[in-house]
């Protein structure tokens, strides 16, 4: 596998990569304590098949149907989300007013998808309280050729004006193996004091933004002596993670486009970061 993130290659070796541990078996036990224990031990829960695959693929199809002709490979159905190699003229910058992602996160089908009680009930078990989903829910769409991905970061650096008791749900909307731009997690990094990775923030392709940790995933893994954990995500899988775990995404290099939703829950009696109380747009600065 040839992998990179933000255009920087990272060799797919056992020294740098390892598999995510699946936790779907714990769901069957209905043991909330065991789920919480696993979440805090690993920093994440990898839950293959938590959602209905057909429903997830329907959402994928609805989103790609919003584009003018030309984005999708000729003759391919929107559900497949196969890139033609060009973005049609006239599509505004990603995720701002006028771009399909902007309208989509404000649409009824999207609202219904994220309102699935399977998600809120699990969040409630993990937070050990009634859980509330924050209104800023992000749709991420990447296609090959951009060399753009999410840099290594922890969620808390983006939501440090509210309660740190947050759980993030990352939902691939379509199959998403590593070369399609999967999320990867730095093993055990939720236990690292932030001072330990602070020096990495100086090595960045975005000097004006101190929130991200680093765009170079090999350097991050070697400096912190940890592997990136990965999976061949499929439509229907869900990842849950803690706000202190370091994670990043890989570049999309396949014809299949990467689409995902990330959404966060807090305890309903906690005060969330006010920047997360409005619907997402790519230029909201949060
Ligand atoms: O999907 C991505 O590339 C990043 C998502 C993320 O950072 C998150 O869900 O916290």
GROMACS .gro file of C-alpha atoms and ligand atoms in nm:
model
  296
    1UNK     CA    1   0.000   0.000   0.000
    2UNK     CA    2   0.130   0.345  -0.093
    3UNK     CA    3   0.006   0.581   0.173
    4UNK     CA    4   0.053   0.951   0.236
    5UNK     CA    5  -0.108   1.230   0.434
    6UNK     CA    6  -0.114   1.588   0.304
    7UNK     CA    7   0.123   1.472   0.032
    8UNK     CA    8   0.386   1.337   0.276
    9UNK     CA    9   0.441   0.962   0.220
   10UNK     CA   10   0.434   0.720   0.513
   11UNK     CA   11   0.560   0.363   0.460
   12UNK     CA   12   0.306   0.094   0.543
   13UNK     CA   13   0.532  -0.108   0.776
   14UNK     CA   14   0.460  -0.299   1.102
   15UNK     CA   15   0.677  -0.047   1.282
   16UNK     CA   16   0.448   0.241   1.181
   17UNK     CA   17   0.107   0.074   1.148
   18UNK     CA   18  -0.100  -0.174   1.347
   19UNK     CA   19  -0.465  -0.283   1.344
   20UNK     CA   20  -0.741  -0.115   1.544
   21UNK     CA   21  -0.901  -0.345   1.801
   22UNK     CA   22  -1.266  -0.418   1.722
   23UNK     CA   23  -1.517  -0.383   2.006
   24UNK     CA   24  -1.843  -0.492   1.840
   25UNK     CA   25  -1.847  -0.798   2.070
   26UNK     CA   26  -1.896  -0.570   2.370
   27UNK     CA   27  -2.213  -0.420   2.223
   28UNK     CA   28  -2.387  -0.756   2.238
   29UNK     CA   29  -2.323  -0.783   2.613
   30UNK     CA   30  -2.517  -0.458   2.681
   31UNK     CA   31  -2.258  -0.394   2.950
   32UNK     CA   32  -2.212  -0.015   2.954
   33UNK     CA   33  -1.935  -0.041   3.212
   34UNK     CA   34  -1.732  -0.271   2.986
   35UNK     CA   35  -1.779  -0.032   2.691
   36UNK     CA   36  -1.662   0.265   2.898
   37UNK     CA   37  -1.368   0.066   3.028
   38UNK     CA   38  -1.260  -0.028   2.674
   39UNK     CA   39  -1.306   0.331   2.551
   40UNK     CA   40  -1.084   0.467   2.826
   41UNK     CA   41  -0.829   0.186   2.791
   42UNK     CA   42  -0.783   0.224   2.414
   43UNK     CA   43  -0.896   0.585   2.362
   44UNK     CA   44  -1.137   0.464   2.095
   45UNK     CA   45  -1.404   0.206   2.013
   46UNK     CA   46  -1.404   0.050   1.668
   47UNK     CA   47  -1.756  -0.077   1.603
   48UNK     CA   48  -1.785  -0.261   1.270
   49UNK     CA   49  -2.141  -0.289   1.141
   50UNK     CA   50  -2.307  -0.074   1.409
   51UNK     CA   51  -2.526   0.098   1.147
   52UNK     CA   52  -2.730  -0.041   0.862
   53UNK     CA   53  -2.503  -0.050   0.556
   54UNK     CA   54  -2.786   0.019   0.310
   55UNK     CA   55  -2.894   0.328   0.505
   56UNK     CA   56  -2.538   0.462   0.509
   57UNK     CA   57  -2.503   0.406   0.135
   58UNK     CA   58  -2.836   0.581   0.075
   59UNK     CA   59  -2.696   0.888   0.249
   60UNK     CA   60  -2.384   0.866   0.030
   61UNK     CA   61  -2.601   0.854  -0.281
   62UNK     CA   62  -2.811   1.152  -0.169
   63UNK     CA   63  -2.502   1.366  -0.117
   64UNK     CA   64  -2.333   1.288  -0.446
   65UNK     CA   65  -2.666   1.341  -0.627
   66UNK     CA   66  -2.650   1.709  -0.526
   67UNK     CA   67  -2.355   1.781  -0.759
   68UNK     CA   68  -2.394   1.904  -1.115
   69UNK     CA   69  -2.308   1.646  -1.381
   70UNK     CA   70  -1.938   1.577  -1.422
   71UNK     CA   71  -1.817   1.492  -1.071
   72UNK     CA   72  -1.901   1.123  -1.094
   73UNK     CA   73  -1.738   0.875  -1.331
   74UNK     CA   74  -1.966   0.836  -1.637
   75UNK     CA   75  -2.236   0.576  -1.584
   76UNK     CA   76  -2.155   0.521  -1.215
   77UNK     CA   77  -2.434   0.548  -0.956
   78UNK     CA   78  -2.413   0.828  -0.694
   79UNK     CA   79  -2.406   0.566  -0.414
   80UNK     CA   80  -2.070   0.443  -0.540
   81UNK     CA   81  -1.922   0.793  -0.530
   82UNK     CA   82  -1.659   0.724  -0.795
   83UNK     CA   83  -1.466   1.036  -0.898
   84UNK     CA   84  -1.449   1.129  -1.264
   85UNK     CA   85  -1.121   1.313  -1.211
   86UNK     CA   86  -1.266   1.665  -1.227
   87UNK     CA   87  -1.488   1.888  -1.018
   88UNK     CA   88  -1.751   2.055  -1.239
   89UNK     CA   89  -1.707   2.426  -1.299
   90UNK     CA   90  -1.907   2.658  -1.080
   91UNK     CA   91  -1.900   2.443  -0.764
   92UNK     CA   92  -1.803   2.683  -0.481
   93UNK     CA   93  -1.514   2.616  -0.246
   94UNK     CA   94  -1.565   2.310  -0.026
   95UNK     CA   95  -1.826   2.337   0.247
   96UNK     CA   96  -1.911   2.708   0.213
   97UNK     CA   97  -2.249   2.858   0.116
   98UNK     CA   98  -2.348   2.721  -0.225
   99UNK     CA   99  -2.138   2.403  -0.198
  100UNK     CA  100  -2.353   2.084  -0.168
  101UNK     CA  101  -2.192   1.992   0.167
  102UNK     CA  102  -2.316   2.319   0.321
  103UNK     CA  103  -2.679   2.251   0.231
  104UNK     CA  104  -2.649   1.880   0.305
  105UNK     CA  105  -2.557   1.917   0.675
  106UNK     CA  106  -2.864   2.143   0.708
  107UNK     CA  107  -3.096   1.899   0.529
  108UNK     CA  108  -3.367   1.672   0.668
  109UNK     CA  109  -3.213   1.342   0.542
  110UNK     CA  110  -2.885   1.431   0.715
  111UNK     CA  111  -3.066   1.530   1.036
  112UNK     CA  112  -3.254   1.201   1.033
  113UNK     CA  113  -2.937   1.002   0.973
  114UNK     CA  114  -2.748   1.150   1.268
  115UNK     CA  115  -3.058   1.131   1.491
  116UNK     CA  116  -3.038   0.750   1.481
  117UNK     CA  117  -3.106   0.644   1.842
  118UNK     CA  118  -2.834   0.379   1.814
  119UNK     CA  119  -2.583   0.667   1.826
  120UNK     CA  120  -2.739   0.869   2.108
  121UNK     CA  121  -2.802   0.561   2.323
  122UNK     CA  122  -2.441   0.451   2.287
  123UNK     CA  123  -2.321   0.804   2.364
  124UNK     CA  124  -2.536   0.803   2.679
  125UNK     CA  125  -2.381   0.474   2.791
  126UNK     CA  126  -2.031   0.605   2.727
  127UNK     CA  127  -2.089   0.936   2.904
  128UNK     CA  128  -2.288   0.762   3.178
  129UNK     CA  129  -2.559   1.028   3.151
  130UNK     CA  130  -2.820   1.159   2.910
  131UNK     CA  131  -2.624   1.261   2.602
  132UNK     CA  132  -2.682   1.554   2.366
  133UNK     CA  133  -2.543   1.579   2.015
  134UNK     CA  134  -2.370   1.909   1.936
  135UNK     CA  135  -2.520   2.089   1.634
  136UNK     CA  136  -2.183   2.138   1.457
  137UNK     CA  137  -2.168   1.812   1.260
  138UNK     CA  138  -1.903   1.792   0.994
  139UNK     CA  139  -1.926   1.631   0.652
  140UNK     CA  140  -1.584   1.555   0.502
  141UNK     CA  141  -1.545   1.478   0.135
  142UNK     CA  142  -1.204   1.416  -0.019
  143UNK     CA  143  -1.111   1.300  -0.367
  144UNK     CA  144  -0.784   1.192  -0.521
  145UNK     CA  145  -0.544   1.450  -0.651
  146UNK     CA  146  -0.580   1.708  -0.373
  147UNK     CA  147  -0.316   1.571  -0.132
  148UNK     CA  148  -0.532   1.704   0.148
  149UNK     CA  149  -0.620   1.521   0.468
  150UNK     CA  150  -0.666   1.591   0.838
  151UNK     CA  151  -0.337   1.660   1.015
  152UNK     CA  152  -0.248   1.487   1.343
  153UNK     CA  153  -0.451   1.656   1.615
  154UNK     CA  154  -0.659   1.604   1.928
  155UNK     CA  155  -1.022   1.717   1.929
  156UNK     CA  156  -0.982   1.898   2.260
  157UNK     CA  157  -0.761   2.162   2.098
  158UNK     CA  158  -1.063   2.259   1.883
  159UNK     CA  159  -1.316   2.257   2.166
  160UNK     CA  160  -1.133   2.386   2.471
  161UNK     CA  161  -1.398   2.644   2.568
  162UNK     CA  162  -1.635   2.387   2.711
  163UNK     CA  163  -1.658   2.062   2.901
  164UNK     CA  164  -1.382   1.812   2.810
  165UNK     CA  165  -1.632   1.529   2.866
  166UNK     CA  166  -1.693   1.475   2.495
  167UNK     CA  167  -1.716   1.165   2.277
  168UNK     CA  168  -1.667   1.193   1.901
  169UNK     CA  169  -1.838   0.959   1.655
  170UNK     CA  170  -1.664   0.925   1.317
  171UNK     CA  171  -1.883   0.758   1.057
  172UNK     CA  172  -1.746   0.659   0.717
  173UNK     CA  173  -2.024   0.717   0.463
  174UNK     CA  174  -1.907   0.447   0.225
  175UNK     CA  175  -1.629   0.190   0.233
  176UNK     CA  176  -1.305   0.353   0.341
  177UNK     CA  177  -0.986   0.145   0.347
  178UNK     CA  178  -0.660   0.335   0.415
  179UNK     CA  179  -0.593   0.445   0.053
  180UNK     CA  180  -0.944   0.595   0.033
  181UNK     CA  181  -0.847   0.831   0.316
  182UNK     CA  182  -0.924   0.645   0.638
  183UNK     CA  183  -0.882   0.791   0.984
  184UNK     CA  184  -0.582   0.657   1.180
  185UNK     CA  185  -0.523   0.674   1.555
  186UNK     CA  186  -0.190   0.701   1.735
  187UNK     CA  187  -0.180   0.404   1.971
  188UNK     CA  188  -0.237   0.494   2.338
  189UNK     CA  189  -0.186   0.864   2.268
  190UNK     CA  190  -0.485   0.970   2.481
  191UNK     CA  191  -0.258   0.913   2.780
  192UNK     CA  192   0.022   1.142   2.658
  193UNK     CA  193   0.065   1.475   2.836
  194UNK     CA  194   0.031   1.746   2.569
  195UNK     CA  195   0.378   1.880   2.663
  196UNK     CA  196   0.521   1.562   2.514
  197UNK     CA  197   0.396   1.639   2.164
  198UNK     CA  198   0.416   2.020   2.186
  199UNK     CA  199   0.755   2.034   2.005
  200UNK     CA  200   0.596   1.866   1.700
  201UNK     CA  201   0.371   2.169   1.655
  202UNK     CA  202   0.673   2.365   1.530
  203UNK     CA  203   0.709   2.128   1.234
  204UNK     CA  204   0.405   2.217   1.034
  205UNK     CA  205   0.286   2.302   0.687
  206UNK     CA  206   0.043   2.550   0.845
  207UNK     CA  207   0.255   2.774   1.066
  208UNK     CA  208  -0.036   3.006   1.146
  209UNK     CA  209  -0.241   2.735   1.321
  210UNK     CA  210  -0.109   2.599   1.653
  211UNK     CA  211  -0.406   2.369   1.708
  212UNK     CA  212  -0.291   2.089   1.481
  213UNK     CA  213   0.008   1.884   1.594
  214UNK     CA  214   0.183   1.784   1.270
  215UNK     CA  215   0.116   1.706   0.904
  216UNK     CA  216   0.398   1.448   0.886
  217UNK     CA  217   0.257   1.121   1.017
  218UNK     CA  218   0.582   0.922   1.000
  219UNK     CA  219   0.764   1.188   1.199
  220UNK     CA  220   0.480   1.197   1.452
  221UNK     CA  221   0.488   0.818   1.498
  222UNK     CA  222   0.868   0.801   1.528
  223UNK     CA  223   0.896   1.100   1.762
  224UNK     CA  224   0.633   0.962   1.998
  225UNK     CA  225   0.738   0.597   1.954
  226UNK     CA  226   0.390   0.476   1.865
  227UNK     CA  227   0.213   0.312   1.571
  228UNK     CA  228  -0.081   0.446   1.374
  229UNK     CA  229  -0.379   0.211   1.414
  230UNK     CA  230  -0.591   0.158   1.105
  231UNK     CA  231  -0.881  -0.050   0.968
  232UNK     CA  232  -1.046  -0.126   0.637
  233UNK     CA  233  -1.359   0.067   0.725
  234UNK     CA  234  -1.685  -0.034   0.560
  235UNK     CA  235  -2.017   0.149   0.530
  236UNK     CA  236  -2.201   0.078   0.856
  237UNK     CA  237  -1.890   0.096   1.077
  238UNK     CA  238  -1.858   0.359   1.347
  239UNK     CA  239  -1.555   0.484   1.537
  240UNK     CA  240  -1.593   0.652   1.875
  241UNK     CA  241  -1.299   0.837   2.026
  242UNK     CA  242  -1.195   1.042   2.326
  243UNK     CA  243  -1.103   1.409   2.281
  244UNK     CA  244  -0.739   1.352   2.382
  245UNK     CA  245  -0.641   1.081   2.135
  246UNK     CA  246  -0.413   1.188   1.849
  247UNK     CA  247  -0.565   1.105   1.513
  248UNK     CA  248  -0.524   1.208   1.150
  249UNK     CA  249  -0.637   1.098   0.807
  250UNK     CA  250  -0.463   0.957   0.504
  251UNK     CA  251  -0.478   1.101   0.154
  252UNK     CA  252  -0.746   0.972  -0.078
  253UNK     CA  253  -0.568   0.809  -0.371
  254UNK     CA  254  -0.847   0.581  -0.500
  255UNK     CA  255  -1.115   0.663  -0.756
  256UNK     CA  256  -1.366   0.600  -0.477
  257UNK     CA  257  -1.420   0.929  -0.294
  258UNK     CA  258  -1.395   0.954   0.081
  259UNK     CA  259  -1.708   1.075   0.259
  260UNK     CA  260  -1.757   1.081   0.635
  261UNK     CA  261  -1.954   1.248   0.911
  262UNK     CA  262  -1.811   1.340   1.246
  263UNK     CA  263  -2.037   1.437   1.530
  264UNK     CA  264  -1.988   1.489   1.900
  265UNK     CA  265  -2.190   1.424   2.213
  266UNK     CA  266  -2.168   1.579   2.559
  267UNK     CA  267  -2.363   1.515   2.877
  268UNK     CA  268  -2.683   1.718   2.854
  269UNK     CA  269  -2.606   1.882   3.190
  270UNK     CA  270  -2.254   1.990   3.083
  271UNK     CA  271  -2.167   2.322   2.913
  272UNK     CA  272  -2.033   2.258   2.563
  273UNK     CA  273  -1.792   2.478   2.369
  274UNK     CA  274  -2.018   2.754   2.224
  275UNK     CA  275  -1.844   2.732   1.884
  276UNK     CA  276  -2.001   2.387   1.839
  277UNK     CA  277  -2.358   2.506   1.887
  278UNK     CA  278  -2.411   2.621   1.525
  279UNK     CA  279  -2.431   2.409   1.209
  280UNK     CA  280  -2.094   2.352   1.046
  281UNK     CA  281  -1.961   2.540   0.748
  282UNK     CA  282  -1.605   2.499   0.622
  283UNK     CA  283  -1.526   2.867   0.681
  284UNK     CA  284  -1.669   2.896   1.034
  285UNK     CA  285  -1.319   2.906   1.185
  286UNK     CA  286  -1.406   2.664   1.468
  287LIG     O1  287  -1.242   1.276   0.897
  287LIG     C1  288  -1.136   1.331   0.917
  287LIG     O2  289  -1.046   1.339   0.832
  287LIG     C2  290  -1.109   1.393   1.050
  287LIG     C3  291  -1.213   1.361   1.150
  287LIG     C4  292  -1.176   1.396   1.287
  287LIG     O3  293  -1.072   1.451   1.314
  287LIG     C5  294  -1.266   1.362   1.395
  287LIG     O4  295  -1.368   1.297   1.369
  287LIG     O5  296  -1.239   1.401   1.509
   0.00000   0.00000   0.00000
